Amino acid sequence: MPKAPPSTSADCRRRAATAATCIEPPKPASTKKRQRLRTPMSTHSVEDIKSESRRLRGSLLDSLADPVTGSLRESDQTLIKYHGSYQQDDRDVRDERRRQKLEPAYQFMIRTRTPGGVVTPRQWLLLDSIATRHANHSLRITTRQAFQFHGVIKRELKATMQAINATLIDTLAACGDVNRNVMVAANPLQSAVHAQVQDWAAKVSRHFLPNSRAYYEIWLDEERVAGSGDEDEPIYGSTYLPRKFKIAFAVPPTNDVDVFANDLGFIAVIEHGELAGFNVSIGGGMGASHGDAETYPRVANVVGFITPDQLIAVATAVVTTQRDLGNRDVRKRARFKYTIDDHGLDTVVAEIEQRAGLSFAPARAFVFDHNGDRLGWVQGEDGRWHLTLNLSAGRIADRPGAPHLTGLREIANVHRGEFRMTGNQNLVIAGVPEGERKRIDALVHAHGLDAGLRLGTALARAAIACVALPTCGLAMAEAERYLPDFSARLEPLLEKHGLRDAPILLRISGCPNGCSRPYLGEIALVGKAPGRYNLMLGADHRGQRLNTLYRENIAENDILDALDPLFARYAGERAAGEGFGDFLHRSGVVALPPYPTHRQIPLELHA
Ligand code: SRM
Ligand code: SF4
């Protein structure tokens, strides 16, 4: 498939005679202006660091070899993200170490690139041993179907990266201003179409990998060859993308990937049991900053239908459009959603069509019925079974009475199918033959892995929470560690109103960046300060409507007081099958949020 050429100002002028849609990319900021936009701490803008990095090498080797500190040099802290790792410090001990005049307890998070979250039992066993040997004895399933290891110290980094790569999983481009882990509707073994969609996602993930050998030289001791540091980077160029970029594939009627929260989405269109193509959505994103109206979450727009053979050309056209038109001066406004809002949807769509050399066909009808996971056993078309387990916030560890890490190790020892991570932080033991179900069930039960299926409320079983404290440097409040407590506090309220089994969607994020996609929660807590949250209400449970701020900066008791009467009204006044968020809208408790470009997905597509 030919790659779309970079579109520069000169290209634009050349094409202007024929292409009415050509857009002049915004002029790069002068060095002086860029200096102003730098944070006081930084000596280099991110754009400078990228372009001077010799294709993501920087001085990472020197930083790693420095025995004096557990930290990397500042510019290398930016570059290591492209290798799938973040420098962090343990925030639980930050103040104490400051008092003791020690440097922060530096440690690294490592994130895998696992398109669609697929892992074999053998890989599982190796990842488990890495978590135990090099990290903090836990595996963390992320909201984008990847694994994160936390607590890896600098001198263990290289060995950990090598061990991960030895599993035939890599971490390349899991973070940074590039395309991130590609999400796919979980349970691809459920039907032949799911499996086809998974293949497309893997192709797209490979297509957008950076072309640099830096990763292999730094972590895997690949020998440097002539041209190393100067590789051709046909899609990204030397400054990569203005910001992170996210792609997801959904298979209706399930929107378990929250496709409209992604920069680029592909919604499978299945006709007569075959994959006819994809509806394309662009411009989704969750990140926002408190008190900054220039930033906001946004659900993507569905812009048309394509056939599978057009997919790579369209994806490349979208990514290069963002590369050339995205805002490189203000990182907070650099996501594709803002590029679309700044240039106009029609203009951006025309640019994509021009670059891809096609016109989108009208979008085809589709229906999403929910954006959660179906927990428990389901049977696939081929007769094999898939068990989706709910593990609180995706954290897999051995805890008293809940030896989940051990249990899954034992399952991996006997399981012959696959493991699949879901975008809702759940885990699918996939591809189990009928005759093996009993054995898996016994191991699940023996290690308390079924607690998340049996106990608590339906709300608790569907809830997700971002990592937040103690590792996330941006967290303003607890999330993952608060989820079990908050769910337990809600339980008596839900019980009181007969809503124990109501599938209300709760999401908690420790800050407004929105890593648990909180703005798509029917109820969401967004961290403001320790113990204090913005209470957001009213998303649907299909991932198509954003919620709205209901109460700002409140503590737990006020959150419960705010929810109690709303649960009472919902219990008494809801229509049959009506979701909590839909009820809050119908009854006028909340309205659509006031973001400048908030759009709902056009209703006619849901006929
Ligand atoms: Fe995220 C930054 C964790 C999914 C929006 N995210 C971070 C960092 C790396 C904090 C930082 O920059 O220092 C967090 C590391 C925490 C830690 O200790 O592990 C972090 N994000 C996560 C994960 C692990 C949350 C989870 O609980 O699972 C998810 C990893 C996904 C993956 O495997 O790739 C994760 N982050 C998301 C999502 C959800 C999604 O992609 O579906 C979003 C919202 C969607 C979006 O991108 O718009 C998200 N993360 C952000 C943002 C806001 C971006 C923006 O547009 O403003 C930041 C902050 C930033 O980039 O500056 C951020
Ligand atoms: Fe950290 Fe905020 Fe993301 Fe939570 S939402 S992981 S607190 S950046």
Short mmCIF file of N, CA, C and O and ligand atoms in Angstrom, two decimals, residues 81 86-88 107 109-112 114 140-150 173-175 177 180-183 243-246 248 257-258 261-263 284-289 295-298 331-338 393-395 423 425 464-475 479-480 508-509 511-519, ligand 1:
data_model
loop_
_atom_site.label_atom_id
_atom_site.label_comp_id
_atom_site.label_asym_id
_atom_site.label_seq_id
_atom_site.Cartn_x
_atom_site.Cartn_y
_atom_site.Cartn_z
N LYS A 81 10.07 7.38 26.98
CA LYS A 81 8.64 7.08 26.78
C LYS A 81 8.43 6.34 25.45
O LYS A 81 7.61 5.43 25.37
N TYR A 86 8.28 5.01 31.63
CA TYR A 86 8.20 6.32 32.27
C TYR A 86 9.05 6.32 33.52
O TYR A 86 8.98 5.37 34.31
N GLN A 87 9.80 7.38 33.71
CA GLN A 87 10.45 7.52 35.01
C GLN A 87 9.43 8.06 36.00
O GLN A 87 8.71 9.01 35.71
N GLN A 88 9.35 7.43 37.16
CA GLN A 88 8.41 7.87 38.20
C GLN A 88 9.16 7.89 39.53
O GLN A 88 10.34 7.57 39.59
N GLN A 107 11.93 5.20 40.17
CA GLN A 107 11.62 3.86 39.67
C GLN A 107 10.95 4.05 38.31
O GLN A 107 10.57 5.15 37.95
N MET A 109 8.10 2.75 35.30
CA MET A 109 6.95 1.98 34.84
C MET A 109 7.30 1.51 33.42
O MET A 109 7.88 2.26 32.64
N ILE A 110 6.97 0.27 33.11
CA ILE A 110 7.18 -0.23 31.74
C ILE A 110 5.84 -0.73 31.22
O ILE A 110 5.12 -1.46 31.91
N ARG A 111 5.51 -0.33 29.98
CA ARG A 111 4.21 -0.68 29.38
C ARG A 111 4.45 -1.51 28.12
O ARG A 111 5.31 -1.17 27.31
N THR A 112 3.69 -2.57 27.96
CA THR A 112 3.89 -3.42 26.79
C THR A 112 3.09 -2.89 25.58
O THR A 112 2.14 -2.14 25.74
N THR A 114 0.83 -4.52 23.13
CA THR A 114 0.12 -5.79 22.92
C THR A 114 -1.19 -5.48 22.21
O THR A 114 -2.23 -5.33 22.85
N ARG A 140 -0.20 -5.21 35.90
CA ARG A 140 -1.34 -4.30 35.87
C ARG A 140 -1.91 -4.23 34.45
O ARG A 140 -1.22 -3.84 33.52
N ILE A 141 -3.18 -4.68 34.31
CA ILE A 141 -3.85 -4.57 33.01
C ILE A 141 -4.31 -3.13 32.84
O ILE A 141 -4.97 -2.58 33.73
N THR A 142 -3.95 -2.53 31.71
CA THR A 142 -4.29 -1.12 31.52
C THR A 142 -5.63 -0.96 30.78
O THR A 142 -6.17 -1.94 30.25
N THR A 143 -6.09 0.27 30.71
CA THR A 143 -7.35 0.55 30.01
C THR A 143 -7.18 0.51 28.49
O THR A 143 -8.13 0.77 27.76
N ARG A 144 -5.94 0.20 28.02
CA ARG A 144 -5.75 0.01 26.58
C ARG A 144 -5.20 -1.38 26.29
O ARG A 144 -4.42 -1.58 25.36
N GLN A 145 -5.55 -2.34 27.11
CA GLN A 145 -5.24 -3.75 26.84
C GLN A 145 -3.74 -4.04 26.82
O GLN A 145 -3.27 -4.87 26.04
N ALA A 146 -3.00 -3.33 27.66
CA ALA A 146 -1.58 -3.62 27.78
C ALA A 146 -1.29 -4.06 29.22
O ALA A 146 -2.17 -4.02 30.08
N PHE A 147 -0.04 -4.47 29.44
CA PHE A 147 0.43 -4.70 30.81
C PHE A 147 1.32 -3.55 31.22
O PHE A 147 2.08 -3.04 30.40
N GLN A 148 1.26 -3.17 32.48
CA GLN A 148 2.28 -2.30 33.02
C GLN A 148 2.99 -3.01 34.16
O GLN A 148 2.35 -3.67 34.99
N PHE A 149 4.32 -2.83 34.18
CA PHE A 149 5.11 -3.20 35.34
C PHE A 149 5.43 -1.91 36.08
O PHE A 149 5.76 -0.92 35.44
N HIS A 150 5.35 -1.93 37.37
CA HIS A 150 5.71 -0.75 38.16
C HIS A 150 6.89 -1.09 39.08
O HIS A 150 7.08 -2.25 39.45
N ALA A 173 7.12 2.12 21.44
CA ALA A 173 6.03 3.05 21.12
C ALA A 173 4.79 2.86 22.00
O ALA A 173 3.70 3.27 21.63
N ALA A 174 4.98 2.23 23.15
CA ALA A 174 3.84 2.10 24.06
C ALA A 174 3.49 3.44 24.70
O ALA A 174 2.40 3.63 25.22
N CYS A 175 4.46 4.37 24.70
CA CYS A 175 4.22 5.73 25.20
C CYS A 175 4.89 6.69 24.20
O CYS A 175 5.52 6.24 23.25
N ASP A 177 5.00 10.43 21.64
CA ASP A 177 4.18 11.11 20.62
C ASP A 177 4.11 10.26 19.35
O ASP A 177 4.60 10.66 18.28
N ARG A 180 -0.13 4.66 19.81
CA ARG A 180 -0.02 3.81 21.01
C ARG A 180 -0.62 2.43 20.77
O ARG A 180 -1.05 2.11 19.67
N ASN A 181 -0.72 1.67 21.85
CA ASN A 181 -1.25 0.31 21.73
C ASN A 181 -2.63 0.34 21.04
O ASN A 181 -3.51 1.09 21.45
N VAL A 182 -2.77 -0.45 20.00
CA VAL A 182 -4.03 -0.44 19.25
C VAL A 182 -5.03 -1.34 19.97
O VAL A 182 -4.73 -2.49 20.29
N MET A 183 -6.20 -0.79 20.23
CA MET A 183 -7.22 -1.55 20.95
C MET A 183 -8.13 -2.31 19.98
O MET A 183 -8.40 -1.85 18.88
N ARG A 243 1.69 14.91 19.46
CA ARG A 243 1.21 14.39 20.74
C ARG A 243 0.91 12.91 20.55
O ARG A 243 0.90 12.39 19.43
N LYS A 244 0.59 12.20 21.63
CA LYS A 244 0.20 10.80 21.53
C LYS A 244 -0.97 10.62 20.55
O LYS A 244 -1.75 11.57 20.32
N PHE A 245 -1.11 9.41 20.01
CA PHE A 245 -2.17 9.15 19.04
C PHE A 245 -2.72 7.76 19.32
O PHE A 245 -1.98 6.81 19.53
N LYS A 246 -4.05 7.63 19.32
CA LYS A 246 -4.66 6.36 19.74
C LYS A 246 -5.67 5.85 18.71
O LYS A 246 -6.48 6.61 18.20
N ALA A 248 -8.45 2.56 17.83
CA ALA A 248 -9.19 1.41 18.37
C ALA A 248 -10.09 0.82 17.30
O ALA A 248 -10.57 1.53 16.40
N VAL A 257 -14.14 -1.05 23.67
CA VAL A 257 -12.90 -0.29 23.52
C VAL A 257 -13.16 1.22 23.65
O VAL A 257 -12.23 2.01 23.53
N ASP A 258 -14.39 1.62 23.87
CA ASP A 258 -14.72 3.05 23.88
C ASP A 258 -14.13 3.72 22.64
O ASP A 258 -13.32 4.65 22.72
N ALA A 261 -13.47 7.46 22.16
CA ALA A 261 -12.48 8.16 22.97
C ALA A 261 -11.12 8.17 22.28
O ALA A 261 -10.14 8.66 22.82
N ASN A 262 -11.07 7.62 21.06
CA ASN A 262 -9.80 7.49 20.35
C ASN A 262 -9.65 8.53 19.25
O ASN A 262 -10.63 8.97 18.65
N ASP A 263 -8.39 8.87 18.96
CA ASP A 263 -8.12 9.80 17.86
C ASP A 263 -8.67 9.24 16.56
O ASP A 263 -9.18 9.97 15.72
N GLY A 284 -11.59 11.67 18.83
CA GLY A 284 -11.96 11.42 20.22
C GLY A 284 -10.78 11.65 21.15
O GLY A 284 -9.62 11.56 20.73
N GLY A 285 -11.07 11.94 22.39
CA GLY A 285 -10.00 12.10 23.39
C GLY A 285 -10.61 12.49 24.71
O GLY A 285 -11.68 13.11 24.74
N MET A 286 -9.94 12.13 25.78
CA MET A 286 -10.50 12.38 27.11
C MET A 286 -9.80 13.51 27.85
O MET A 286 -10.39 14.19 28.67
N GLY A 287 -8.52 13.72 27.61
CA GLY A 287 -7.70 14.58 28.47
C GLY A 287 -8.24 16.00 28.58
O GLY A 287 -8.72 16.59 27.61
N ALA A 288 -8.15 16.56 29.77
CA ALA A 288 -8.53 17.95 30.02
C ALA A 288 -7.73 18.42 31.22
O ALA A 288 -7.10 17.63 31.90
N SER A 289 -7.75 19.73 31.46
CA SER A 289 -7.10 20.26 32.67
C SER A 289 -8.17 20.99 33.47
O SER A 289 -8.99 21.70 32.89
N THR A 295 -9.28 23.22 27.08
CA THR A 295 -9.09 21.76 27.01
C THR A 295 -10.40 21.08 27.42
O THR A 295 -11.10 21.59 28.30
N TYR A 296 -10.71 19.98 26.79
CA TYR A 296 -11.99 19.31 27.08
C TYR A 296 -11.97 17.91 26.50
O TYR A 296 -11.26 17.63 25.52
N PRO A 297 -12.77 17.00 27.09
CA PRO A 297 -12.93 15.69 26.45
C PRO A 297 -13.83 15.84 25.22
O PRO A 297 -14.61 16.80 25.12
N ARG A 298 -13.69 14.90 24.33
CA ARG A 298 -14.46 15.01 23.08
C ARG A 298 -14.75 13.60 22.57
O ARG A 298 -13.86 12.75 22.58
N ARG A 331 1.38 22.00 23.98
CA ARG A 331 1.13 20.56 24.08
C ARG A 331 -0.28 20.24 24.57
O ARG A 331 -0.87 19.25 24.20
N LYS A 332 -0.82 21.13 25.41
CA LYS A 332 -2.17 20.87 25.91
C LYS A 332 -3.22 20.95 24.81
O LYS A 332 -4.35 20.54 24.99
N ARG A 333 -2.87 21.57 23.70
CA ARG A 333 -3.82 21.69 22.59
C ARG A 333 -3.32 20.92 21.37
O ARG A 333 -3.65 21.26 20.23
N ALA A 334 -2.51 19.90 21.61
CA ALA A 334 -1.85 19.25 20.48
C ALA A 334 -2.54 17.98 20.01
O ALA A 334 -2.17 17.43 18.98
N ARG A 335 -3.54 17.49 20.75
CA ARG A 335 -4.19 16.25 20.32
C ARG A 335 -5.00 16.50 19.04
O ARG A 335 -5.43 17.62 18.75
N PHE A 336 -5.28 15.43 18.35
CA PHE A 336 -5.99 15.52 17.06
C PHE A 336 -7.37 16.15 17.22
O PHE A 336 -7.87 16.83 16.32
N LYS A 337 -8.00 15.94 18.38
CA LYS A 337 -9.34 16.51 18.57
C LYS A 337 -9.30 18.04 18.42
O LYS A 337 -10.21 18.64 17.86
N TYR A 338 -8.20 18.66 18.91
CA TYR A 338 -8.10 20.11 18.79
C TYR A 338 -7.74 20.53 17.35
O TYR A 338 -8.17 21.58 16.88
N ALA A 393 -9.59 -3.03 39.13
CA ALA A 393 -8.73 -2.06 38.44
C ALA A 393 -7.59 -2.75 37.69
O ALA A 393 -6.58 -2.12 37.40
N GLY A 394 -7.75 -4.01 37.37
CA GLY A 394 -6.76 -4.69 36.53
C GLY A 394 -5.47 -5.05 37.25
O GLY A 394 -4.51 -5.49 36.61
N ARG A 395 -5.41 -4.89 38.56
CA ARG A 395 -4.16 -5.17 39.29
C ARG A 395 -4.13 -6.64 39.66
O ARG A 395 -5.02 -7.14 40.35
N GLY A 423 -10.24 -3.64 27.46
CA GLY A 423 -10.08 -2.21 27.70
C GLY A 423 -10.76 -1.75 28.98
O GLY A 423 -10.64 -0.59 29.36
N GLN A 425 -10.03 -3.27 31.80
CA GLN A 425 -9.12 -3.79 32.82
C GLN A 425 -9.50 -5.19 33.29
O GLN A 425 -9.13 -5.60 34.39
N ILE A 464 -14.15 0.89 36.65
CA ILE A 464 -12.71 0.90 36.39
C ILE A 464 -12.08 2.13 37.04
O ILE A 464 -12.78 3.11 37.35
N ALA A 465 -10.78 2.05 37.27
CA ALA A 465 -10.07 3.17 37.89
C ALA A 465 -8.66 3.23 37.35
O ALA A 465 -8.04 2.19 37.09
N CYS A 466 -8.15 4.42 37.18
CA CYS A 466 -6.78 4.56 36.69
C CYS A 466 -5.79 4.24 37.80
O CYS A 466 -6.17 4.12 38.96
N VAL A 467 -4.51 4.18 37.46
CA VAL A 467 -3.49 3.81 38.45
C VAL A 467 -3.40 4.85 39.57
O VAL A 467 -3.45 4.53 40.76
N ALA A 468 -3.20 6.09 39.20
CA ALA A 468 -3.03 7.20 40.16
C ALA A 468 -1.92 6.92 41.17
O ALA A 468 -0.86 6.41 40.81
N LEU A 469 -2.16 7.22 42.45
CA LEU A 469 -1.11 7.08 43.47
C LEU A 469 -0.83 5.61 43.75
O LEU A 469 -1.73 4.80 43.63
N PRO A 470 0.40 5.23 44.07
CA PRO A 470 1.53 6.11 44.39
C PRO A 470 2.49 6.34 43.22
O PRO A 470 3.48 7.03 43.40
N THR A 471 2.21 5.75 42.04
CA THR A 471 3.23 5.83 40.99
C THR A 471 3.02 6.99 40.02
O THR A 471 3.98 7.56 39.51
N CYS A 472 1.78 7.36 39.75
CA CYS A 472 1.54 8.36 38.72
C CYS A 472 1.94 9.75 39.21
O CYS A 472 1.42 10.24 40.21
N GLY A 473 2.83 10.37 38.47
CA GLY A 473 3.33 11.68 38.86
C GLY A 473 2.29 12.78 38.72
O GLY A 473 2.47 13.87 39.25
N LEU A 474 1.19 12.52 38.02
CA LEU A 474 0.19 13.56 37.78
C LEU A 474 -1.03 13.42 38.69
O LEU A 474 -1.91 14.28 38.66
N ALA A 475 -1.06 12.37 39.49
CA ALA A 475 -2.27 12.11 40.30
C ALA A 475 -2.50 13.21 41.33
O ALA A 475 -1.58 13.66 41.99
N ALA A 479 -7.12 6.69 43.01
CA ALA A 479 -8.12 6.10 42.11
C ALA A 479 -8.13 4.58 42.29
O ALA A 479 -9.02 4.04 42.95
N GLU A 480 -7.11 3.89 41.74
CA GLU A 480 -7.10 2.41 41.85
C GLU A 480 -7.23 1.97 43.31
O GLU A 480 -8.01 1.07 43.63
N ILE A 508 -13.30 6.02 37.92
CA ILE A 508 -12.57 6.94 38.79
C ILE A 508 -11.21 7.26 38.17
O ILE A 508 -10.49 6.36 37.75
N SER A 509 -10.89 8.53 38.10
CA SER A 509 -9.55 8.95 37.65
C SER A 509 -8.97 9.88 38.71
O SER A 509 -9.68 10.71 39.29
N CYS A 511 -6.99 12.30 38.26
CA CYS A 511 -6.79 13.67 37.77
C CYS A 511 -7.58 13.82 36.48
O CYS A 511 -8.09 12.82 35.95
N PRO A 512 -7.68 15.02 35.94
CA PRO A 512 -8.56 15.19 34.77
C PRO A 512 -8.01 14.63 33.46
O PRO A 512 -8.68 14.74 32.42
N ASN A 513 -6.80 14.05 33.47
CA ASN A 513 -6.28 13.49 32.22
C ASN A 513 -7.15 12.35 31.70
O ASN A 513 -7.15 12.06 30.51
N GLY A 514 -7.84 11.69 32.60
CA GLY A 514 -8.90 10.79 32.14
C GLY A 514 -8.46 9.42 31.67
O GLY A 514 -9.04 8.85 30.74
N CYS A 515 -7.47 8.82 32.36
CA CYS A 515 -6.96 7.52 31.90
C CYS A 515 -7.96 6.38 32.07
O CYS A 515 -7.83 5.35 31.42
N SER A 516 -8.96 6.56 32.92
CA SER A 516 -10.01 5.53 33.02
C SER A 516 -11.22 5.94 32.16
O SER A 516 -12.31 5.40 32.35
N ARG A 517 -11.02 6.87 31.25
CA ARG A 517 -12.08 7.41 30.40
C ARG A 517 -13.31 7.81 31.24
O ARG A 517 -14.45 7.42 30.96
N PRO A 518 -13.06 8.62 32.28
CA PRO A 518 -14.13 8.91 33.23
C PRO A 518 -15.28 9.70 32.62
O PRO A 518 -16.41 9.60 33.08
N TYR A 519 -14.98 10.47 31.57
CA TYR A 519 -16.05 11.32 31.02
C TYR A 519 -17.07 10.50 30.24
O TYR A 519 -18.06 11.02 29.75
FE1 SRM B 1 -2.98 7.72 30.64
C1 SRM B 1 -0.63 10.05 31.31
C2 SRM B 1 -1.63 5.78 32.91
C3 SRM B 1 -4.85 5.25 29.43
C4 SRM B 1 -4.96 10.04 28.98
N1 SRM B 1 -1.37 7.93 31.83
C5 SRM B 1 -0.51 9.00 31.91
C6 SRM B 1 0.69 8.63 32.80
C7 SRM B 1 1.77 8.09 31.93
C8 SRM B 1 1.16 9.76 33.73
C9 SRM B 1 2.26 10.67 33.26
O1 SRM B 1 2.20 11.21 32.15
O2 SRM B 1 3.21 10.86 34.05
C10 SRM B 1 0.04 7.53 33.67
C11 SRM B 1 0.99 6.50 34.29
C12 SRM B 1 0.42 6.04 35.60
C13 SRM B 1 1.14 4.89 36.19
O3 SRM B 1 1.73 5.06 37.27
O4 SRM B 1 1.12 3.80 35.64
C14 SRM B 1 -1.03 7.01 32.76
N2 SRM B 1 -3.10 5.86 31.00
C15 SRM B 1 -2.54 5.22 32.06
C16 SRM B 1 -3.08 3.82 32.22
C17 SRM B 1 -2.07 2.83 32.77
C18 SRM B 1 -4.33 3.92 33.11
C19 SRM B 1 -4.87 2.64 33.66
O5 SRM B 1 -5.25 2.68 34.81
O6 SRM B 1 -4.94 1.63 32.96
C20 SRM B 1 -3.54 3.56 30.78
C21 SRM B 1 -2.47 2.98 29.91
C22 SRM B 1 -2.99 2.71 28.54
C23 SRM B 1 -2.05 1.96 27.64
O7 SRM B 1 -1.87 0.76 27.87
O8 SRM B 1 -1.56 2.54 26.67
C24 SRM B 1 -3.86 4.98 30.33
N3 SRM B 1 -4.56 7.65 29.36
C25 SRM B 1 -5.26 6.51 29.09
C26 SRM B 1 -6.50 6.83 28.47
C27 SRM B 1 -7.59 5.84 28.08
C28 SRM B 1 -7.48 5.38 26.66
O9 SRM B 1 -6.49 5.66 25.98
O10 SRM B 1 -8.41 4.71 26.22
C29 SRM B 1 -6.53 8.21 28.34
C30 SRM B 1 -7.71 9.03 27.78
C31 SRM B 1 -7.83 8.96 26.31
C32 SRM B 1 -6.98 10.01 25.66
O11 SRM B 1 -5.79 9.79 25.45
O12 SRM B 1 -7.52 11.10 25.38
C33 SRM B 1 -5.31 8.71 28.90
N4 SRM B 1 -2.81 9.75 30.15
C34 SRM B 1 -3.76 10.49 29.53
C35 SRM B 1 -3.35 11.87 29.51
C36 SRM B 1 -4.12 13.06 28.89
C37 SRM B 1 -3.80 13.22 27.46
C38 SRM B 1 -4.40 14.46 26.86
O13 SRM B 1 -4.89 14.42 25.76
O14 SRM B 1 -4.35 15.51 27.51
C39 SRM B 1 -2.10 11.92 30.18
C40 SRM B 1 -1.24 13.16 30.44
C41 SRM B 1 -0.43 13.56 29.26
O15 SRM B 1 -0.34 12.86 28.25
O16 SRM B 1 0.18 14.63 29.37
C42 SRM B 1 -1.80 10.58 30.57
#
